[in-house]
PDB file of C-alpha atoms and ligand atoms in Angstrom:
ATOM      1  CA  UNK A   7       0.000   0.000   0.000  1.00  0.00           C
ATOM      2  CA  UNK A   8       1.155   3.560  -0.975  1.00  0.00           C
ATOM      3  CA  UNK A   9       0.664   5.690   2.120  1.00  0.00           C
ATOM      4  CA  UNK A  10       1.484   9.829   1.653  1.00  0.00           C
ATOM      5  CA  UNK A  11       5.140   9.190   3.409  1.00  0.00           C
ATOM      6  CA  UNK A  12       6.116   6.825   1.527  1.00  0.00           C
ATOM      7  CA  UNK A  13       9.540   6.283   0.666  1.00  0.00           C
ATOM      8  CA  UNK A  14      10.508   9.833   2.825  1.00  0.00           C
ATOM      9  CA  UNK A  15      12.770  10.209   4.817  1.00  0.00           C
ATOM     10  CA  UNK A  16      11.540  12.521   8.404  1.00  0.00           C
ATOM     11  CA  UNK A  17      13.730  13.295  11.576  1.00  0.00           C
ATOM     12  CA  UNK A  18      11.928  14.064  15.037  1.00  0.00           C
ATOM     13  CA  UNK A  19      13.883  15.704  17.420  1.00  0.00           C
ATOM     14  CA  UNK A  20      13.037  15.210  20.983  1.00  0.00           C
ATOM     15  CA  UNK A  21      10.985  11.961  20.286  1.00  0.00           C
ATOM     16  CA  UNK A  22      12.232  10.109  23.217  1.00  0.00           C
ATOM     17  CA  UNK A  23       8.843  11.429  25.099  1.00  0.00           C
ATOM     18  CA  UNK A  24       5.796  13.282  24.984  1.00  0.00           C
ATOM     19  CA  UNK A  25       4.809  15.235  21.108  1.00  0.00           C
ATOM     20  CA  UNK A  26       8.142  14.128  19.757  1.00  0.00           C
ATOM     21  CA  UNK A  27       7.571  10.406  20.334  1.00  0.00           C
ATOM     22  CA  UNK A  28       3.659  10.746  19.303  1.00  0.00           C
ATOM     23  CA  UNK A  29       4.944  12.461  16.188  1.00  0.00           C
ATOM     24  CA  UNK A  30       7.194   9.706  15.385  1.00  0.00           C
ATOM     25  CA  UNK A  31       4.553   6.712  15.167  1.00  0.00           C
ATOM     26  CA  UNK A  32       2.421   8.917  13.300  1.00  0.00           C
ATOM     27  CA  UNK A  33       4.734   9.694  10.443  1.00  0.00           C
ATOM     28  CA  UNK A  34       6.080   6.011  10.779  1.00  0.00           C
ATOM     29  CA  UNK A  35       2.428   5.179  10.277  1.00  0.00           C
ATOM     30  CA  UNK A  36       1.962   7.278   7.534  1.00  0.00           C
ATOM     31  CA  UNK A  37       4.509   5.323   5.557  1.00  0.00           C
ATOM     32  CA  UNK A  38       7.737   7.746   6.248  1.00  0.00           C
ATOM     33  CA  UNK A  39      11.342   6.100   7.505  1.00  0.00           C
ATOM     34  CA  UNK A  40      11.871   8.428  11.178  1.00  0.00           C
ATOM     35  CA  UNK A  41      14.573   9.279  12.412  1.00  0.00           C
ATOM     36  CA  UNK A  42      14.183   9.712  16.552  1.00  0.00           C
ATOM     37  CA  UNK A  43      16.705  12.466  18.182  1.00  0.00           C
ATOM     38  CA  UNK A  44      16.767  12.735  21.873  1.00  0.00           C
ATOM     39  CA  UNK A  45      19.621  12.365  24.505  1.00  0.00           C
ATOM     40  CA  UNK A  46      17.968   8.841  26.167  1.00  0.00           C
ATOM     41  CA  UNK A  47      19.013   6.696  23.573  1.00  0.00           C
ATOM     42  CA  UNK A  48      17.086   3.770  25.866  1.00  0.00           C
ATOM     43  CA  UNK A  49      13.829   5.107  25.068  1.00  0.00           C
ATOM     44  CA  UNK A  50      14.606   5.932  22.004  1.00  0.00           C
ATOM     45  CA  UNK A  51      15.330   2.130  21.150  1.00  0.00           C
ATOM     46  CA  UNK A  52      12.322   1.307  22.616  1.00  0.00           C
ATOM     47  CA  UNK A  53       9.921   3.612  20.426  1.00  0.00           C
ATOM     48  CA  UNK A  54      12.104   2.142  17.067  1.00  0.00           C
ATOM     49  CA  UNK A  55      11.111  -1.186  18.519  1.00  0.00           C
ATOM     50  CA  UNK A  56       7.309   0.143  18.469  1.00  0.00           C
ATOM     51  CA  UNK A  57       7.359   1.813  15.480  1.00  0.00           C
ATOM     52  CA  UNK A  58       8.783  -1.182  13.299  1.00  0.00           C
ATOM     53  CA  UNK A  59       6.206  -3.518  15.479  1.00  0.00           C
ATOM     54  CA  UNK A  60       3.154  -1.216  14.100  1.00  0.00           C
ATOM     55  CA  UNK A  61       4.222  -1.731  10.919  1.00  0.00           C
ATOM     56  CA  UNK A  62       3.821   1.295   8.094  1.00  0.00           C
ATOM     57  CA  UNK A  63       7.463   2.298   8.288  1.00  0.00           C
ATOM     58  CA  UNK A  64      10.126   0.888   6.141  1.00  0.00           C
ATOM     59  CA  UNK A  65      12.119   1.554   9.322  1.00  0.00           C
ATOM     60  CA  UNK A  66      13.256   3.884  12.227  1.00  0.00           C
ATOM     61  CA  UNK A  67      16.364   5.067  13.315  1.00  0.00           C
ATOM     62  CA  UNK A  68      17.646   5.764  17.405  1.00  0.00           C
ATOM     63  CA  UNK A  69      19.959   8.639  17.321  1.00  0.00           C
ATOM     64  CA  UNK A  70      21.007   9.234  20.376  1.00  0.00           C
ATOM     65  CA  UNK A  71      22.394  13.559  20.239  1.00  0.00           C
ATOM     66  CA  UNK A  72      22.162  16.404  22.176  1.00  0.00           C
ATOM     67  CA  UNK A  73      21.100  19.183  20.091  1.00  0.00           C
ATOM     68  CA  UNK A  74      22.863  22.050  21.886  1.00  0.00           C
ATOM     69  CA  UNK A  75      26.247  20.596  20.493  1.00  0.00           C
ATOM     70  CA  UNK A  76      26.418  22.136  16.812  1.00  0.00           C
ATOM     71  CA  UNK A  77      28.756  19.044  15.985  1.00  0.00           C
ATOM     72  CA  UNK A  78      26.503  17.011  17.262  1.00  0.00           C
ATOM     73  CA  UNK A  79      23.196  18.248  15.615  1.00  0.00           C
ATOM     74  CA  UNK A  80      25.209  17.988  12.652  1.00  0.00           C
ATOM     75  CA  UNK A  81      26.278  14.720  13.117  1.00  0.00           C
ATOM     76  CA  UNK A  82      22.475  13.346  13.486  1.00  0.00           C
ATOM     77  CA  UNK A  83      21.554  15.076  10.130  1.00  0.00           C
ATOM     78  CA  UNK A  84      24.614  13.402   8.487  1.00  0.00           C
ATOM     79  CA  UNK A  85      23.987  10.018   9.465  1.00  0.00           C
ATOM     80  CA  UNK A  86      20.866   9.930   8.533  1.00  0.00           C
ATOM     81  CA  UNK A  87      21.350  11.217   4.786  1.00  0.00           C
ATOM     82  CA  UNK A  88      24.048   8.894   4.906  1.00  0.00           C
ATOM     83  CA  UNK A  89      21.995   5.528   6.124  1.00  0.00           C
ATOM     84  CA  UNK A  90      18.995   6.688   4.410  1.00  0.00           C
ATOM     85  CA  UNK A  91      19.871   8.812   0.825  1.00  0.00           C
ATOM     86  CA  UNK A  92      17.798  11.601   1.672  1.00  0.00           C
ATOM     87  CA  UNK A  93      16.128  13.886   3.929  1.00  0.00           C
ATOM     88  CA  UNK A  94      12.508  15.381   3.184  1.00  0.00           C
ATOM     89  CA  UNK A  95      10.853  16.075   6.321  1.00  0.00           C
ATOM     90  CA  UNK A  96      12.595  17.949   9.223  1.00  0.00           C
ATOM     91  CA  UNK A  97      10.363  18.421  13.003  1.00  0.00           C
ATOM     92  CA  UNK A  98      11.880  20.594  15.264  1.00  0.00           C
ATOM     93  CA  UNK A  99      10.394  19.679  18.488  1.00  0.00           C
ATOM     94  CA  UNK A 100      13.319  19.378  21.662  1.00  0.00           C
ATOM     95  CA  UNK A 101      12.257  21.853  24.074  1.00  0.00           C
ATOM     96  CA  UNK A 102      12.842  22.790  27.662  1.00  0.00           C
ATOM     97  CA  UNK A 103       9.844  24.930  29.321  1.00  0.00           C
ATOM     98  CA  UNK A 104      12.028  26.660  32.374  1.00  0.00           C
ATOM     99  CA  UNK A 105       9.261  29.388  34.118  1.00  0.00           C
ATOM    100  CA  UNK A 106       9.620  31.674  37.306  1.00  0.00           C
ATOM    101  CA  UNK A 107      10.383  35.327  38.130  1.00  0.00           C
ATOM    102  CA  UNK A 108      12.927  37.156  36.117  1.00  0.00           C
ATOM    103  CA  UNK A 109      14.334  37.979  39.798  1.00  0.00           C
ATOM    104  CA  UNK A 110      13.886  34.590  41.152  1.00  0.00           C
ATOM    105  CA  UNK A 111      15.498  32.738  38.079  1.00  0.00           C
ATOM    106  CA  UNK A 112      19.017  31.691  37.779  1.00  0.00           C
ATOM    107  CA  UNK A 113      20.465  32.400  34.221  1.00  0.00           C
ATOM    108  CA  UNK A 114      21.995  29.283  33.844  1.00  0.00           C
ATOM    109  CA  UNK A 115      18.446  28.230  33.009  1.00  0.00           C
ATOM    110  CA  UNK A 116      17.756  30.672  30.751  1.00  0.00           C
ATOM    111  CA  UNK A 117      20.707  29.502  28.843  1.00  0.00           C
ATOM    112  CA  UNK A 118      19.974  26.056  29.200  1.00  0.00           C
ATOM    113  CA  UNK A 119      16.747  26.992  27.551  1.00  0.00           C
ATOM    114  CA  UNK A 120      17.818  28.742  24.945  1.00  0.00           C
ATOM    115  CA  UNK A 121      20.237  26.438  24.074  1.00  0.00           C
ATOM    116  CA  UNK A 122      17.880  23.429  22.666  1.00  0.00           C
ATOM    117  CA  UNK A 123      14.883  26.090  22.084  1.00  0.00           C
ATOM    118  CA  UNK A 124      16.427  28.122  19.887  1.00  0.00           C
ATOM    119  CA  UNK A 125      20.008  27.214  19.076  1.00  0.00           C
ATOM    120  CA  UNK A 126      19.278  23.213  18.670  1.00  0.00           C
ATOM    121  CA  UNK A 127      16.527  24.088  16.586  1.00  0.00           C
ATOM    122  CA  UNK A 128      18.910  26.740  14.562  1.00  0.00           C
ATOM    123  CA  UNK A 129      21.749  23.862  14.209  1.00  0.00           C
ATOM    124  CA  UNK A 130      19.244  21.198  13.060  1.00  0.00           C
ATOM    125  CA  UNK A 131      17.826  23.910  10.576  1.00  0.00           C
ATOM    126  CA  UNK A 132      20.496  24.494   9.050  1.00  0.00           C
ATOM    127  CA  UNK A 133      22.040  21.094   8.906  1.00  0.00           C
ATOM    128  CA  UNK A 134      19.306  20.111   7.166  1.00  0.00           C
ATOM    129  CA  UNK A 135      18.711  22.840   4.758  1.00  0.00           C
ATOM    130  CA  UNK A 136      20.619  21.114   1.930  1.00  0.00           C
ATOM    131  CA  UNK A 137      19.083  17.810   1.824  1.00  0.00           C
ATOM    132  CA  UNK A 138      15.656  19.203   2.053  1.00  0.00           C
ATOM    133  CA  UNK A 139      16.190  21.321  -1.052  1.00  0.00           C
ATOM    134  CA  UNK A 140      17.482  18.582  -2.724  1.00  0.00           C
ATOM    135  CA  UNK A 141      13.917  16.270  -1.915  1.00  0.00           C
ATOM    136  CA  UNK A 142      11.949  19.203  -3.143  1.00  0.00           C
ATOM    137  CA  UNK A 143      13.276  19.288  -6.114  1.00  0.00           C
ATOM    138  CA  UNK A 144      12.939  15.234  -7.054  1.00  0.00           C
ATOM    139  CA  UNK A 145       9.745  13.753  -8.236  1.00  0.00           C
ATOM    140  CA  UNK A 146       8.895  11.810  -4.737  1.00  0.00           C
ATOM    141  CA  UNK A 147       6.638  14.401  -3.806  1.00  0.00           C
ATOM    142  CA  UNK A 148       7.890  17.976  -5.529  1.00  0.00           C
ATOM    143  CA  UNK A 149       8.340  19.093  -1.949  1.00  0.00           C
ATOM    144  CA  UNK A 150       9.891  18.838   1.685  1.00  0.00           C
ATOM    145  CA  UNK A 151       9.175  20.064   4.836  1.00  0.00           C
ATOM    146  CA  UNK A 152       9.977  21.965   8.118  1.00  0.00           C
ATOM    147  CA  UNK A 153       7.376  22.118  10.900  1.00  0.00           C
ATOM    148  CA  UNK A 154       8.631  23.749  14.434  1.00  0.00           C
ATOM    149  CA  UNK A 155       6.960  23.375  17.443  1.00  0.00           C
ATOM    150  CA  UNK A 156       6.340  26.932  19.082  1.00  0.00           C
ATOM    151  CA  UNK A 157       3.763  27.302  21.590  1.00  0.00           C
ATOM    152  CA  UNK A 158       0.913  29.255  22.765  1.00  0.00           C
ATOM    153  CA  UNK A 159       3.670  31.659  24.613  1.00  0.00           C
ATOM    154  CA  UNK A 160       5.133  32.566  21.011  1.00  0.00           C
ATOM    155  CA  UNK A 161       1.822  34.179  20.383  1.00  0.00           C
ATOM    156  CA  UNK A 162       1.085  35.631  23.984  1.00  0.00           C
ATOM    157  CA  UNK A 163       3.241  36.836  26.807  1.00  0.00           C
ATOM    158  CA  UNK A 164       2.888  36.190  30.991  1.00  0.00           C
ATOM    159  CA  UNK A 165       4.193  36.861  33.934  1.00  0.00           C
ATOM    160  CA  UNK A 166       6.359  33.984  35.154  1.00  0.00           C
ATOM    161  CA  UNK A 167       6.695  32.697  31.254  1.00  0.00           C
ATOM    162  CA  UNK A 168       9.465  35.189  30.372  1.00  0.00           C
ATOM    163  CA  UNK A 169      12.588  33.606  28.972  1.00  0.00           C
ATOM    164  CA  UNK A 170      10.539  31.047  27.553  1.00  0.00           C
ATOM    165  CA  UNK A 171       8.217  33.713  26.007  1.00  0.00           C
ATOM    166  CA  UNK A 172      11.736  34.875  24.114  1.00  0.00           C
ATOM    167  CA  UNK A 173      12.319  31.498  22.918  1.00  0.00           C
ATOM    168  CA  UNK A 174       9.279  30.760  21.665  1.00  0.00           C
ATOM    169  CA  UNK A 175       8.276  34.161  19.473  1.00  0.00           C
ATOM    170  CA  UNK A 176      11.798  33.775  18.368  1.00  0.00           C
ATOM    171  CA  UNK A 177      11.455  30.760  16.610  1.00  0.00           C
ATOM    172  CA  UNK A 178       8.522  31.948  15.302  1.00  0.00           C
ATOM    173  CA  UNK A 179      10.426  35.043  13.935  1.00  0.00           C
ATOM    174  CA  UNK A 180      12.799  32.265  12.265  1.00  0.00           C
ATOM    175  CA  UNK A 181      10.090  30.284  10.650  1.00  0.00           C
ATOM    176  CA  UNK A 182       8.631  33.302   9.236  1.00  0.00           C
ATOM    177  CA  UNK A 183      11.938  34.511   7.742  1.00  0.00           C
ATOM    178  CA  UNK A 184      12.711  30.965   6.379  1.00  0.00           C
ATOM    179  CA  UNK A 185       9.391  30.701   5.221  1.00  0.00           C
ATOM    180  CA  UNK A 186       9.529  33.154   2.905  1.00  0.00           C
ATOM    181  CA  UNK A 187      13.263  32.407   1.556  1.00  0.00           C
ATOM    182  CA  UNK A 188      12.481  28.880   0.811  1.00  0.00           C
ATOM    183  CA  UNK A 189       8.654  28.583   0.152  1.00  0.00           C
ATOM    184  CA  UNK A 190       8.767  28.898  -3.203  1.00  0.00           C
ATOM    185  CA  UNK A 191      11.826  26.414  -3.638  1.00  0.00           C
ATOM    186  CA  UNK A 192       9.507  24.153  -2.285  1.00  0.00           C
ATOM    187  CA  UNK A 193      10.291  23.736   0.892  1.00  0.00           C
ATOM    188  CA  UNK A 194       7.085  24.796   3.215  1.00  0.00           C
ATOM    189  CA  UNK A 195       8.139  26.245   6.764  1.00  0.00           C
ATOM    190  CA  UNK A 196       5.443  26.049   9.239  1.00  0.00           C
ATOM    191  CA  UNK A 197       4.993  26.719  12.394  1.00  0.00           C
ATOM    192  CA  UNK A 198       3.056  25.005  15.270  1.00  0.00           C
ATOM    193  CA  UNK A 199       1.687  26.663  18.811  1.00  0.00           C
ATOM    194  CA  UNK A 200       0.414  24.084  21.021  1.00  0.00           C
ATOM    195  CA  UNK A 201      -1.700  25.410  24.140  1.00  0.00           C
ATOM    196  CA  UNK A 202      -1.700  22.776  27.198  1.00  0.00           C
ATOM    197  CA  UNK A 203      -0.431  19.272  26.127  1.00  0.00           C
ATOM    198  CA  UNK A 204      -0.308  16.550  28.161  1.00  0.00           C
ATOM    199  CA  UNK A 205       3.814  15.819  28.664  1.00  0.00           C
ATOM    200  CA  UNK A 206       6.796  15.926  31.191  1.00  0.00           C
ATOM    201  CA  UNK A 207       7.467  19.245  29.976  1.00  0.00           C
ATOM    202  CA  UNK A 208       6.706  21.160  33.422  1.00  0.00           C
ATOM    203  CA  UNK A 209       8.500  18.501  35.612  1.00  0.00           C
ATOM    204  CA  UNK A 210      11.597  20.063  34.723  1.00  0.00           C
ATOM    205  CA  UNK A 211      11.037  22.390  36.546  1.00  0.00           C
ATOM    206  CA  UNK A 212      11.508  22.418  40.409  1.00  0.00           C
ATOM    207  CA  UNK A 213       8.435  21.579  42.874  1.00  0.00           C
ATOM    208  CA  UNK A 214       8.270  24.987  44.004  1.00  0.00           C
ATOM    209  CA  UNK A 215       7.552  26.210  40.425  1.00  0.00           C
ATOM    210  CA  UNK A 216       5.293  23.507  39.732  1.00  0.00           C
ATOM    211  CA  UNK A 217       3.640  24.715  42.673  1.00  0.00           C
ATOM    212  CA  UNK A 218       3.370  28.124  42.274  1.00  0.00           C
ATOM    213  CA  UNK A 219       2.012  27.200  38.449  1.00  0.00           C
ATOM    214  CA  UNK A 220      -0.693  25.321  39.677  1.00  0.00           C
ATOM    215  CA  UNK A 221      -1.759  27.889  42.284  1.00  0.00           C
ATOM    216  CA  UNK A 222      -2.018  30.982  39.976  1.00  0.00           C
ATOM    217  CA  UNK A 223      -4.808  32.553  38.115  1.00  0.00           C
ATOM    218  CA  UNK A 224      -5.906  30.524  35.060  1.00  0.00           C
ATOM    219  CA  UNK A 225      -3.454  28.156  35.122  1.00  0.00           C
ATOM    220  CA  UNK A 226      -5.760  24.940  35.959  1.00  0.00           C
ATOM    221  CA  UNK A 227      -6.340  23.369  32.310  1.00  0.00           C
ATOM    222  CA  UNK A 228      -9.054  20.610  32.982  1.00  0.00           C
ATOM    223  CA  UNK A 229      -8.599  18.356  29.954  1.00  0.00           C
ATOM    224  CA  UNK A 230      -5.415  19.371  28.244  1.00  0.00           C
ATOM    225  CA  UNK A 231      -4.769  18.283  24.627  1.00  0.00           C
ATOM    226  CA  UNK A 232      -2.671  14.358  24.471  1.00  0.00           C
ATOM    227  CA  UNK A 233       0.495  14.129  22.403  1.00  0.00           C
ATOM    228  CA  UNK A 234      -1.015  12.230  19.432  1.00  0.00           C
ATOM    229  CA  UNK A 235      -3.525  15.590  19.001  1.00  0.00           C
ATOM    230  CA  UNK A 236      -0.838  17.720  17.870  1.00  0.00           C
ATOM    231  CA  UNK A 237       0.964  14.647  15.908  1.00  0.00           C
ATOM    232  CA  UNK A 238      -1.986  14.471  13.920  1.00  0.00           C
ATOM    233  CA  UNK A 239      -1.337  18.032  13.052  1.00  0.00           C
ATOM    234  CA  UNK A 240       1.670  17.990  12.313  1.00  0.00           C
ATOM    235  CA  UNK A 241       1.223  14.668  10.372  1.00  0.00           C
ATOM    236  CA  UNK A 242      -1.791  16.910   8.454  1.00  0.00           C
ATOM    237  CA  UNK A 243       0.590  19.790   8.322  1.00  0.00           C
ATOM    238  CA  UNK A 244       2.943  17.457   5.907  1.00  0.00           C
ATOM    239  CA  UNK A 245       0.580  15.368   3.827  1.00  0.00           C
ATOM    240  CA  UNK A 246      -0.985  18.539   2.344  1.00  0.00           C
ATOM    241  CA  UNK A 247      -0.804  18.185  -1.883  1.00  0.00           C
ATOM    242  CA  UNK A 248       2.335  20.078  -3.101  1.00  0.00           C
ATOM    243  CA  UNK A 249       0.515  22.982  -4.058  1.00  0.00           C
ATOM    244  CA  UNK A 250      -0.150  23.700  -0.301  1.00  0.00           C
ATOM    245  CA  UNK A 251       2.032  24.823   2.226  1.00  0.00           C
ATOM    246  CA  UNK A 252       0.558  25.330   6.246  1.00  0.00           C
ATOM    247  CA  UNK A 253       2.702  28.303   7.298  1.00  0.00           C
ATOM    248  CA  UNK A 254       0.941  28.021  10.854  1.00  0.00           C
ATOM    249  CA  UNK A 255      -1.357  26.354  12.692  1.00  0.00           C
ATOM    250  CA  UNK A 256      -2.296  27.563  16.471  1.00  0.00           C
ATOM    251  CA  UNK A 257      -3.686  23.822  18.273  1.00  0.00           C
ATOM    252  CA  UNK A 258      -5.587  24.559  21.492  1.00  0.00           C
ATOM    253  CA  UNK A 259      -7.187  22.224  24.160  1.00  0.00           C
ATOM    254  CA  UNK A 260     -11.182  23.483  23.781  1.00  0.00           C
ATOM    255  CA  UNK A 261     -11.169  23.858  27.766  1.00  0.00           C
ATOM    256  CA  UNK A 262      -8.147  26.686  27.392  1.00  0.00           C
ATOM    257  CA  UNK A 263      -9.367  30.105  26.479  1.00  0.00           C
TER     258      UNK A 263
HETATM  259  P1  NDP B 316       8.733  16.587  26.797  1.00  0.00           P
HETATM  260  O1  NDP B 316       9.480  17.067  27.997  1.00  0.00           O
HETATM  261  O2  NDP B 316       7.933  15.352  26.900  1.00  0.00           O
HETATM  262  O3  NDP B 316       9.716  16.440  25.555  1.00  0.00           O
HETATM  263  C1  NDP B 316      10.843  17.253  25.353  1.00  0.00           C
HETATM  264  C2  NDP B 316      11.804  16.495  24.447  1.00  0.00           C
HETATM  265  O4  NDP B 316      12.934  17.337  24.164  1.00  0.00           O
HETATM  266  C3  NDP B 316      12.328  15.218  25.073  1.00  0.00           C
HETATM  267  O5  NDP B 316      12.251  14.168  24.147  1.00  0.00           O
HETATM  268  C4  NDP B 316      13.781  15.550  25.376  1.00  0.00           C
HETATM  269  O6  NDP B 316      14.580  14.372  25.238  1.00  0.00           O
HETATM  270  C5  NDP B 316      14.091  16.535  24.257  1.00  0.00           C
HETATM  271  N1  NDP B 316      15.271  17.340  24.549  1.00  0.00           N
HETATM  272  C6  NDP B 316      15.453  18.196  25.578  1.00  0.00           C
HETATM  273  N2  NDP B 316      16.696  18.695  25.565  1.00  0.00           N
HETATM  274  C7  NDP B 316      17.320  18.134  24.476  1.00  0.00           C
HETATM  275  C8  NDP B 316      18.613  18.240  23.931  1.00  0.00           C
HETATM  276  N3  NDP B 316      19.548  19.037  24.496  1.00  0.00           N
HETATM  277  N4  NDP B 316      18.927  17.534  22.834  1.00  0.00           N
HETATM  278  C9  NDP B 316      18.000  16.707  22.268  1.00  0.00           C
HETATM  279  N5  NDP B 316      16.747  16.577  22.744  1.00  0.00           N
HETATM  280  C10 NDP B 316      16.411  17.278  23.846  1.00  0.00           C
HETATM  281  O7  NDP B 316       7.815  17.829  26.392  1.00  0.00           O
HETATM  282  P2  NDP B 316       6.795  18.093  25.172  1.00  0.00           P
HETATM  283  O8  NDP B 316       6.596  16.892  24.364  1.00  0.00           O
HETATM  284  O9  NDP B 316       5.636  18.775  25.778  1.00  0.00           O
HETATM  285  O10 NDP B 316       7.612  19.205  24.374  1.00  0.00           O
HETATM  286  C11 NDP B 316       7.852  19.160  22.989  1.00  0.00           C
HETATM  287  C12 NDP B 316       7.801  20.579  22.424  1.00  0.00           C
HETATM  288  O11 NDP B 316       6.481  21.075  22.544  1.00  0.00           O
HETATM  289  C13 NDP B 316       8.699  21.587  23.133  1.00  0.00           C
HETATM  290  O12 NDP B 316       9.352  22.397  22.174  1.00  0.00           O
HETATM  291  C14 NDP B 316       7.720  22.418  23.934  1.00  0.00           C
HETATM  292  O13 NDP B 316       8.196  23.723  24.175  1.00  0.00           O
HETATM  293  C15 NDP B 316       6.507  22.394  23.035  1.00  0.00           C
HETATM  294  N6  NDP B 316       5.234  22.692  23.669  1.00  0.00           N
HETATM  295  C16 NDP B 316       4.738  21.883  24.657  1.00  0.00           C
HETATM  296  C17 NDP B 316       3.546  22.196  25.285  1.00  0.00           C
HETATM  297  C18 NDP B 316       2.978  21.388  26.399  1.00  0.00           C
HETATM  298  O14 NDP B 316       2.021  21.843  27.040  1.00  0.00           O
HETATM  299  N7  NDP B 316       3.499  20.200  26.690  1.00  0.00           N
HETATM  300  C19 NDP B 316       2.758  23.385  24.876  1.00  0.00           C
HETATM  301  C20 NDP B 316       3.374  24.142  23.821  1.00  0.00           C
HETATM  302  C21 NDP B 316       4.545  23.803  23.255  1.00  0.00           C
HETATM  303  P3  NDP B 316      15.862  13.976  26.130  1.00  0.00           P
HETATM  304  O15 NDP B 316      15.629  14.506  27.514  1.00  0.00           O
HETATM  305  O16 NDP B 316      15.868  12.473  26.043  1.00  0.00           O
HETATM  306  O17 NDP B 316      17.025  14.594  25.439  1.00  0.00           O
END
């Protein structure tokens, strides 16, 4: 059976949990070879083990990087041109979600932040740039594909949010820009801003955040949105015909105004 991935080639970074892995059996299961980026290289093995169980995929691949190392983001694109022959579909998902007071906050985690939320996204980008052009421009599917995974807090600011406010309406400041310098070359650039997802993102941070999170004004999401919700956007975000590119797509959970 012809699915709409078949025969592509797509990277995931940050698939070892949460939207990354989600988005990983849903391209696998929409025919395309994945390539899973995350530091835990056990769970990674484990989700190629599920992926090639499901079926769909021609295979996966457990690439075990951390982004925030240029060499190493580079690396992880390398390889898998060089296992694979080709590189069409590029999801720039690792993220770290540090909040608290400006005042309160120590700026080692801002830069920890940064680092994988905007310059592991920047390193992968651009590592990947080349190979993506080159799928665009062969008859597979006349087209590749960047989707990054912004957030709600790329659109709208709050207290508490700060850093990761700058993070997020950075990259989509980048995906704008590269948007319109490679659209028409056929690579589509989108962008996607999850609201409340269901994920370890916030237990990175320490109980006393956590805490103070869950005690503030409008923070209480009653049924946030699951992982596979926005992998079936994203996964809709890349089958579109050619002729269509998403640029952005804003995925809410109906209970978060
Ligand atoms: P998770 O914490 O479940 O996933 C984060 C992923 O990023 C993990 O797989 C982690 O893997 C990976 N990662 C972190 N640092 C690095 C690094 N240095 N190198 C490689 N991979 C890294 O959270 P989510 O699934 O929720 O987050 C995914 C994205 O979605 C993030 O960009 C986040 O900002 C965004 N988002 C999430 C929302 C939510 O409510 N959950 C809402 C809006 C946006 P490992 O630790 O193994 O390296």
């Amino acid at each position: 059976m012809t699915l709409k991935l078949t025969g592509t080639v797509a990277i995931v970074t940050g698939a070892s949990s949460g939207i990354g892995e989600a988005t990983a059996k849903e391209l696998a299961a929409h025919g395309a070879t994945v390539a899973v980026v995350a530091r835990r290289k056990e769970r990674l093995d484990t989700l190629v083990t599920e992926i090639e169980a499901a079926g769909g995929a021609a295979f996966a691949i457990a690439i075990a990087a951390d982004i925030t190392d240029r060499a190493q983001a580079e690396q992880a694109v390398q390889g898998v041109v060089d296992r694979c022959g080709r590189l069409d579909v590029l999801i720039n998902n690792a993220g770290l979600m540090l909040l608290g007071h400006v005042v309160d906050t120590d700026v080692e985690e801002w830069e920890r932040m940064i680092a994988v939320n905007q310059n592991g996204l920047l390193y992968m980008t651009k590592a990947a740039l080349p190979h993506l052009l080159t799928s665009a421009r062969d008859d597979l599917r006349g087209v590749a594909d960047i989707v990054n995974i912004s957030s709600i807090a790329g659109r709208q600011a709050w207290a508490n949010f700060a850093a990761y406010n700058m993070t997020k309406f950075g990259v989509n400041g980048f995906t704008e820009a590269l948007r319109q310098e490679v659209t028409k070359l056929q690579v589509r650039v989108g962008v996607l801003e999850p609201g409340a997802v269901a994920t370890e993102l916030v237990s990175q941070n320490s109980q006393k955040v956590q805490d103070d999170l869950a005690a503030s004004d409008g923070a209480a999401i009653p049924v946030p949105l699951q992982p596979v919700d926005i992998a079936e956007s994203i996964a809709f975000m890349v089958t579109r015909p050619a002729r269509s590119s998403i640029a952005e797509l804003w995925a809410m959970p109906t209970s978060q105004a």
